[in-house]
Amino acid sequence: MYVPIQFIDSRLLHPQLSYREITPSVPLQVFVACYWFLDSVSPLQEIVPHRVLPDGCVDILLDLSAGETHFVGVMSEADMVPMIGEVHLMGIRFLPHSLPVLLKGDAGFVANGMVQLGEIWGQRAAFLEEVSIPGLSAEQKVKATERALLTWFIQDAADSRWSALLNLITEKKGIVSIAELADYYTVSERHISRTFKSLMGITAKEYTNIIRFQSVLHYLKMSRGHINWSDLSVDTGYYDQSHLINEFKKRYGITPGRLIAGECPLFPIQSPPAPL
């Protein structure tokens, strides 16, 4: 199962922010990566940059302070979101397996951007009114969310061919060509390309590059001590060390060396998911 990474360094959590993730119930784990919560312990008096990384997922973002809900599409590059004042955010991070159910093959207009959720789902988003009730705990918000999601995903089962294609890319850590994917599934490269553009809004090549970038993040998160950048570039399918650095900077916004040195702007940590 694909496990997307957003944050890899626990040293850089802003002292006024708290972040946690809650694991979905077992029936939803093929569709939902996690439910996440980002809150300010006290109002932020200055802008705090929140770095969002490309992971191939889409999110429903609830701004509980402003009373707004957005659908955030698949991102190809890192985005820096400035935060100030009261911060109370809840997110539902959906795995790419869920996209045929969520967007019904019309993802182009939300890729690398976000739109008001009502523009996509209309009354289908009404369940979030319950989630937004003041005073509910994170666990209560998740349970209310899951009641709605279980209904949707029971009615619309996973697309087995789409899931198998995504699983193969994950198993290969993104080191696979479109020609190899087409040959494996005995379809044309054009068919693969059309499928990704329709369901994700980005190209198949862009998605494999995101998964390869995520594999680098997993390596950096698990590594201890010295990192051999040349070996890492070979192991993760880059032509050479320079190619790895350039691609990482495109996806993350800074070079991997600056990240490991702790020179990146503040961003929340990824804490271990709590059971539902």
Tab-separated table of C-alpha atoms in Angstrom:
chain	number	residue	atom	x	y	z
A	1	MET	CA	0.000	0.000	0.000
A	2	TYR	CA	1.284	3.445	-0.926
A	3	VAL	CA	2.178	5.597	2.112
A	4	PRO	CA	2.629	9.248	1.059
A	5	ILE	CA	5.035	11.442	2.994
A	6	GLN	CA	4.463	15.125	3.668
A	7	PHE	CA	6.955	15.823	6.461
A	8	ILE	CA	10.240	14.117	7.304
A	9	ASP	CA	11.947	16.254	9.956
A	10	SER	CA	10.585	16.423	13.513
A	11	ARG	CA	13.007	19.171	14.574
A	12	LEU	CA	11.295	21.982	12.733
A	13	LEU	CA	7.777	22.074	14.145
A	14	HIS	CA	6.741	25.634	14.912
A	15	PRO	CA	6.148	25.919	18.693
A	16	GLN	CA	2.671	27.397	18.187
A	17	LEU	CA	1.460	24.608	15.881
A	18	SER	CA	0.313	21.064	16.546
A	19	TYR	CA	-0.153	18.421	13.869
A	20	ARG	CA	-1.607	14.925	14.043
A	21	GLU	CA	-2.860	12.229	11.711
A	22	ILE	CA	-5.575	9.632	12.294
A	23	THR	CA	-5.555	6.371	10.349
A	24	PRO	CA	-8.788	5.503	8.494
A	25	SER	CA	-10.802	2.423	9.371
A	26	VAL	CA	-9.814	-0.753	7.528
A	27	PRO	CA	-12.556	-0.634	4.829
A	28	LEU	CA	-11.388	2.843	3.765
A	29	GLN	CA	-7.640	2.303	3.825
A	30	VAL	CA	-7.476	1.598	0.094
A	31	PHE	CA	-9.006	5.041	-0.527
A	32	VAL	CA	-7.909	7.299	2.339
A	33	ALA	CA	-4.296	7.851	3.422
A	34	CYS	CA	-5.204	9.668	6.637
A	35	TYR	CA	-7.235	12.377	8.291
A	36	TRP	CA	-4.983	15.215	9.414
A	37	PHE	CA	-5.364	18.133	11.791
A	38	LEU	CA	-3.248	21.283	11.976
A	39	ASP	CA	-4.007	23.694	14.816
A	40	SER	CA	-2.409	26.737	16.380
A	41	VAL	CA	-1.973	26.476	20.135
A	42	SER	CA	-2.279	30.266	20.244
A	43	PRO	CA	-2.883	32.814	17.433
A	44	LEU	CA	0.100	33.188	15.114
A	45	GLN	CA	1.381	36.768	15.331
A	46	GLU	CA	3.544	36.435	12.224
A	47	ILE	CA	3.278	34.486	8.994
A	48	VAL	CA	4.351	30.844	9.303
A	49	PRO	CA	5.048	29.087	5.976
A	50	HIS	CA	3.394	25.690	5.614
A	51	ARG	CA	5.065	23.549	2.949
A	52	VAL	CA	2.815	21.136	1.024
A	53	LEU	CA	4.608	18.454	-0.998
A	54	PRO	CA	3.479	16.620	-4.153
A	55	ASP	CA	2.398	13.093	-3.232
A	56	GLY	CA	-0.096	12.086	-5.933
A	57	CYS	CA	-2.984	12.496	-3.485
A	58	VAL	CA	-5.918	14.887	-3.370
A	59	ASP	CA	-7.301	16.502	-0.219
A	60	ILE	CA	-10.520	17.885	1.109
A	61	LEU	CA	-9.446	20.857	3.201
A	62	LEU	CA	-11.705	22.237	5.922
A	63	ASP	CA	-10.742	25.637	7.315
A	64	LEU	CA	-12.710	25.445	10.547
A	65	SER	CA	-11.812	29.026	11.506
A	66	ALA	CA	-12.994	30.588	8.249
A	67	GLY	CA	-15.843	28.131	7.641
A	68	GLU	CA	-14.565	27.262	4.153
A	69	THR	CA	-14.092	23.895	2.447
A	70	HIS	CA	-11.963	23.274	-0.641
A	71	PHE	CA	-11.005	20.379	-2.879
A	72	VAL	CA	-7.239	20.371	-3.488
A	73	GLY	CA	-6.131	18.606	-6.670
A	74	VAL	CA	-2.995	16.612	-7.428
A	75	MET	CA	0.094	18.809	-7.153
A	76	SER	CA	3.243	18.512	-9.248
A	77	GLU	CA	5.444	20.859	-7.215
A	78	ALA	CA	5.730	22.055	-3.632
A	79	ASP	CA	3.522	24.907	-2.481
A	80	MET	CA	4.133	27.279	0.419
A	81	VAL	CA	0.937	28.266	2.228
A	82	PRO	CA	1.254	31.293	4.552
A	83	MET	CA	-0.568	30.938	7.881
A	84	ILE	CA	-1.345	33.610	10.433
A	85	GLY	CA	-3.829	34.142	13.269
A	86	GLU	CA	-6.052	31.279	14.405
A	87	VAL	CA	-5.292	28.052	12.505
A	88	HIS	CA	-7.744	25.174	12.732
A	89	LEU	CA	-7.528	22.932	9.673
A	90	MET	CA	-8.799	19.427	9.004
A	91	GLY	CA	-7.842	17.490	5.920
A	92	ILE	CA	-8.928	14.246	4.299
A	93	ARG	CA	-5.987	12.950	2.275
A	94	PHE	CA	-7.334	10.655	-0.441
A	95	LEU	CA	-5.090	8.124	-2.148
A	96	PRO	CA	-5.080	8.218	-5.971
A	97	HIS	CA	-7.037	4.931	-5.959
A	98	SER	CA	-10.096	6.962	-4.908
A	99	LEU	CA	-10.110	9.389	-7.844
A	100	PRO	CA	-12.535	7.499	-10.125
A	101	VAL	CA	-15.103	7.730	-7.298
A	102	LEU	CA	-14.326	11.296	-6.231
A	103	LEU	CA	-14.101	13.062	-9.588
A	104	LYS	CA	-15.709	10.684	-12.098
A	105	GLY	CA	-12.962	11.213	-14.688
A	106	ASP	CA	-12.868	15.012	-14.688
A	107	ALA	CA	-9.711	15.970	-12.778
A	108	GLY	CA	-8.070	18.441	-15.155
A	109	PHE	CA	-9.676	21.558	-13.735
A	110	VAL	CA	-8.431	20.905	-10.171
A	111	ALA	CA	-4.876	19.674	-10.854
A	112	ASN	CA	-2.276	21.967	-9.260
A	113	GLY	CA	-5.005	24.084	-7.687
A	114	MET	CA	-8.063	24.059	-5.472
A	115	VAL	CA	-11.740	24.921	-5.828
A	116	GLN	CA	-14.686	25.315	-3.490
A	117	LEU	CA	-15.905	21.809	-2.657
A	118	GLY	CA	-19.520	22.708	-3.406
A	119	GLU	CA	-18.594	23.410	-7.042
A	120	ILE	CA	-17.641	19.741	-7.422
A	121	TRP	CA	-19.977	17.849	-5.110
A	122	GLY	CA	-22.939	20.126	-4.493
A	123	GLN	CA	-25.205	18.587	-1.845
A	124	ARG	CA	-22.901	15.598	-1.557
A	125	ALA	CA	-20.687	17.793	0.627
A	126	ALA	CA	-23.478	18.467	3.150
A	127	PHE	CA	-22.069	15.924	5.632
A	128	LEU	CA	-19.226	18.345	6.370
A	129	GLU	CA	-21.692	20.619	8.167
A	130	GLU	CA	-21.777	18.002	10.924
A	131	VAL	CA	-18.005	17.706	10.891
A	132	SER	CA	-17.682	21.472	11.354
A	133	ILE	CA	-19.822	21.643	14.514
A	134	PRO	CA	-17.774	23.460	17.200
A	135	GLY	CA	-16.644	21.409	20.160
A	136	LEU	CA	-16.285	18.063	18.429
A	137	SER	CA	-13.064	16.166	19.068
A	138	ALA	CA	-10.846	15.070	16.185
A	139	GLU	CA	-12.070	11.495	16.664
A	140	GLN	CA	-15.719	12.601	16.482
A	141	LYS	CA	-15.032	14.566	13.298
A	142	VAL	CA	-13.399	11.508	11.744
A	143	LYS	CA	-16.277	9.210	12.675
A	144	ALA	CA	-18.795	11.617	11.140
A	145	THR	CA	-16.662	11.794	7.995
A	146	GLU	CA	-16.334	8.030	7.736
A	147	ARG	CA	-20.087	7.471	7.908
A	148	ALA	CA	-20.420	9.421	4.660
A	149	LEU	CA	-17.328	8.020	2.958
A	150	LEU	CA	-18.261	4.410	3.681
A	151	THR	CA	-21.597	4.964	1.948
A	152	TRP	CA	-19.915	6.400	-1.143
A	153	PHE	CA	-17.182	3.818	-1.516
A	154	ILE	CA	-19.511	0.890	-0.869
A	155	GLN	CA	-21.723	2.116	-3.706
A	156	ASP	CA	-18.749	2.807	-5.999
A	157	ALA	CA	-16.218	0.010	-5.695
A	158	ALA	CA	-12.558	0.542	-6.545
A	159	ASP	CA	-11.562	0.355	-10.200
A	160	SER	CA	-9.405	-2.782	-10.117
A	161	ARG	CA	-7.404	-1.994	-13.278
A	162	TRP	CA	-6.679	1.568	-12.121
A	163	SER	CA	-5.634	0.326	-8.676
A	164	ALA	CA	-3.407	-2.354	-10.190
A	165	LEU	CA	-1.714	0.241	-12.403
A	166	LEU	CA	-1.047	2.515	-9.425
A	167	ASN	CA	0.194	-0.402	-7.334
A	168	LEU	CA	2.669	-1.397	-10.036
A	169	ILE	CA	4.074	2.150	-10.177
A	170	THR	CA	4.403	2.135	-6.383
A	171	GLU	CA	6.142	-1.243	-6.396
A	172	LYS	CA	8.588	0.082	-9.004
A	173	LYS	CA	9.074	3.262	-6.889
A	174	GLY	CA	8.216	5.277	-9.960
A	175	ILE	CA	11.101	3.783	-11.960
A	176	VAL	CA	9.000	2.611	-14.888
A	177	SER	CA	8.381	4.008	-18.355
A	178	ILE	CA	4.984	4.583	-19.926
A	179	ALA	CA	5.939	2.067	-22.614
A	180	GLU	CA	6.568	-0.560	-19.920
A	181	LEU	CA	3.206	0.171	-18.302
A	182	ALA	CA	1.433	-0.111	-21.639
A	183	ASP	CA	3.192	-3.373	-22.442
A	184	TYR	CA	2.412	-4.847	-19.019
A	185	TYR	CA	-1.302	-4.100	-19.353
A	186	THR	CA	-1.438	-4.763	-23.112
A	187	VAL	CA	-2.851	-1.335	-23.904
A	188	SER	CA	-1.459	1.576	-25.894
A	189	GLU	CA	0.714	4.290	-24.420
A	190	ARG	CA	-1.932	6.733	-25.568
A	191	HIS	CA	-4.527	4.895	-23.485
A	192	ILE	CA	-2.295	5.131	-20.397
A	193	SER	CA	-1.795	8.858	-21.021
A	194	ARG	CA	-5.520	9.531	-21.498
A	195	THR	CA	-6.362	7.618	-18.323
A	196	PHE	CA	-4.013	9.669	-16.162
A	197	LYS	CA	-5.051	12.997	-17.654
A	198	SER	CA	-8.696	12.122	-17.108
A	199	LEU	CA	-8.471	10.675	-13.588
A	200	MET	CA	-5.625	12.763	-12.137
A	201	GLY	CA	-5.305	15.830	-14.336
A	202	ILE	CA	-1.565	15.224	-14.792
A	203	THR	CA	0.426	13.025	-17.155
A	204	ALA	CA	1.456	9.481	-16.345
A	205	LYS	CA	5.105	10.563	-16.563
A	206	GLU	CA	4.489	13.328	-14.044
A	207	TYR	CA	2.877	10.845	-11.664
A	208	THR	CA	5.767	8.350	-11.892
A	209	ASN	CA	8.152	11.234	-11.181
A	210	ILE	CA	6.132	12.167	-8.076
A	211	ILE	CA	6.280	8.577	-6.808
A	212	ARG	CA	10.033	8.491	-7.453
A	213	PHE	CA	10.393	11.755	-5.492
A	214	GLN	CA	8.382	10.196	-2.673
A	215	SER	CA	10.764	7.234	-2.638
A	216	VAL	CA	13.627	9.693	-2.062
A	217	LEU	CA	11.703	11.209	0.856
A	218	HIS	CA	11.250	7.742	2.359
A	219	TYR	CA	14.999	7.133	2.030
A	220	LEU	CA	15.881	10.463	3.662
A	221	LYS	CA	13.378	9.932	6.449
A	222	MET	CA	14.774	6.494	7.283
A	223	SER	CA	18.457	7.310	6.769
A	224	ARG	CA	20.804	7.777	9.691
A	225	GLY	CA	24.196	9.417	9.339
A	226	HIS	CA	26.033	9.957	6.060
A	227	ILE	CA	24.099	9.866	2.795
A	228	ASN	CA	25.806	8.719	-0.395
A	229	TRP	CA	24.076	10.938	-2.921
A	230	SER	CA	25.543	9.121	-5.909
A	231	ASP	CA	24.207	5.765	-4.691
A	232	LEU	CA	20.866	7.340	-3.836
A	233	SER	CA	20.519	8.807	-7.335
A	234	VAL	CA	21.183	5.394	-8.910
A	235	ASP	CA	18.904	3.518	-6.505
A	236	THR	CA	16.002	5.915	-7.147
A	237	GLY	CA	16.350	5.919	-10.924
A	238	TYR	CA	17.939	9.303	-11.642
A	239	TYR	CA	20.556	9.689	-14.347
A	240	ASP	CA	23.104	11.107	-11.912
A	241	GLN	CA	23.452	13.110	-8.713
A	242	SER	CA	22.843	16.413	-10.503
A	243	HIS	CA	19.573	15.122	-11.972
A	244	LEU	CA	18.435	13.986	-8.505
A	245	ILE	CA	19.193	17.396	-6.980
A	246	ASN	CA	17.413	19.309	-9.755
A	247	GLU	CA	14.312	17.102	-9.603
A	248	PHE	CA	14.217	17.259	-5.799
A	249	LYS	CA	14.440	21.038	-5.833
A	250	LYS	CA	11.579	21.161	-8.335
A	251	ARG	CA	9.333	18.991	-6.116
A	252	TYR	CA	10.417	20.273	-2.698
A	253	GLY	CA	11.507	23.843	-3.364
A	254	ILE	CA	15.032	23.436	-1.966
A	255	THR	CA	17.893	20.989	-2.529
A	256	PRO	CA	18.044	17.755	-0.489
A	257	GLY	CA	21.323	18.894	1.064
A	258	ARG	CA	19.682	22.042	2.464
A	259	LEU	CA	16.818	19.945	3.793
A	260	ILE	CA	19.123	17.536	5.631
A	261	ALA	CA	21.110	20.503	6.982
A	262	GLY	CA	17.904	21.844	8.520
A	263	GLU	CA	17.869	25.026	6.436
A	264	CYS	CA	14.316	24.704	5.116
A	265	PRO	CA	11.503	26.948	6.402
A	266	LEU	CA	9.422	25.734	9.327
A	267	PHE	CA	6.783	23.150	8.561
A	268	PRO	CA	4.715	20.671	10.616
A	269	ILE	CA	6.024	17.226	11.452
A	270	GLN	CA	4.452	13.944	10.474
A	271	SER	CA	3.470	12.290	13.729
A	272	PRO	CA	2.586	8.580	13.903
A	273	PRO	CA	-1.043	8.087	12.858
A	274	ALA	CA	-3.387	7.426	15.764
A	275	PRO	CA	-5.810	4.497	15.491
A	276	LEU	CA	-9.452	5.319	14.860
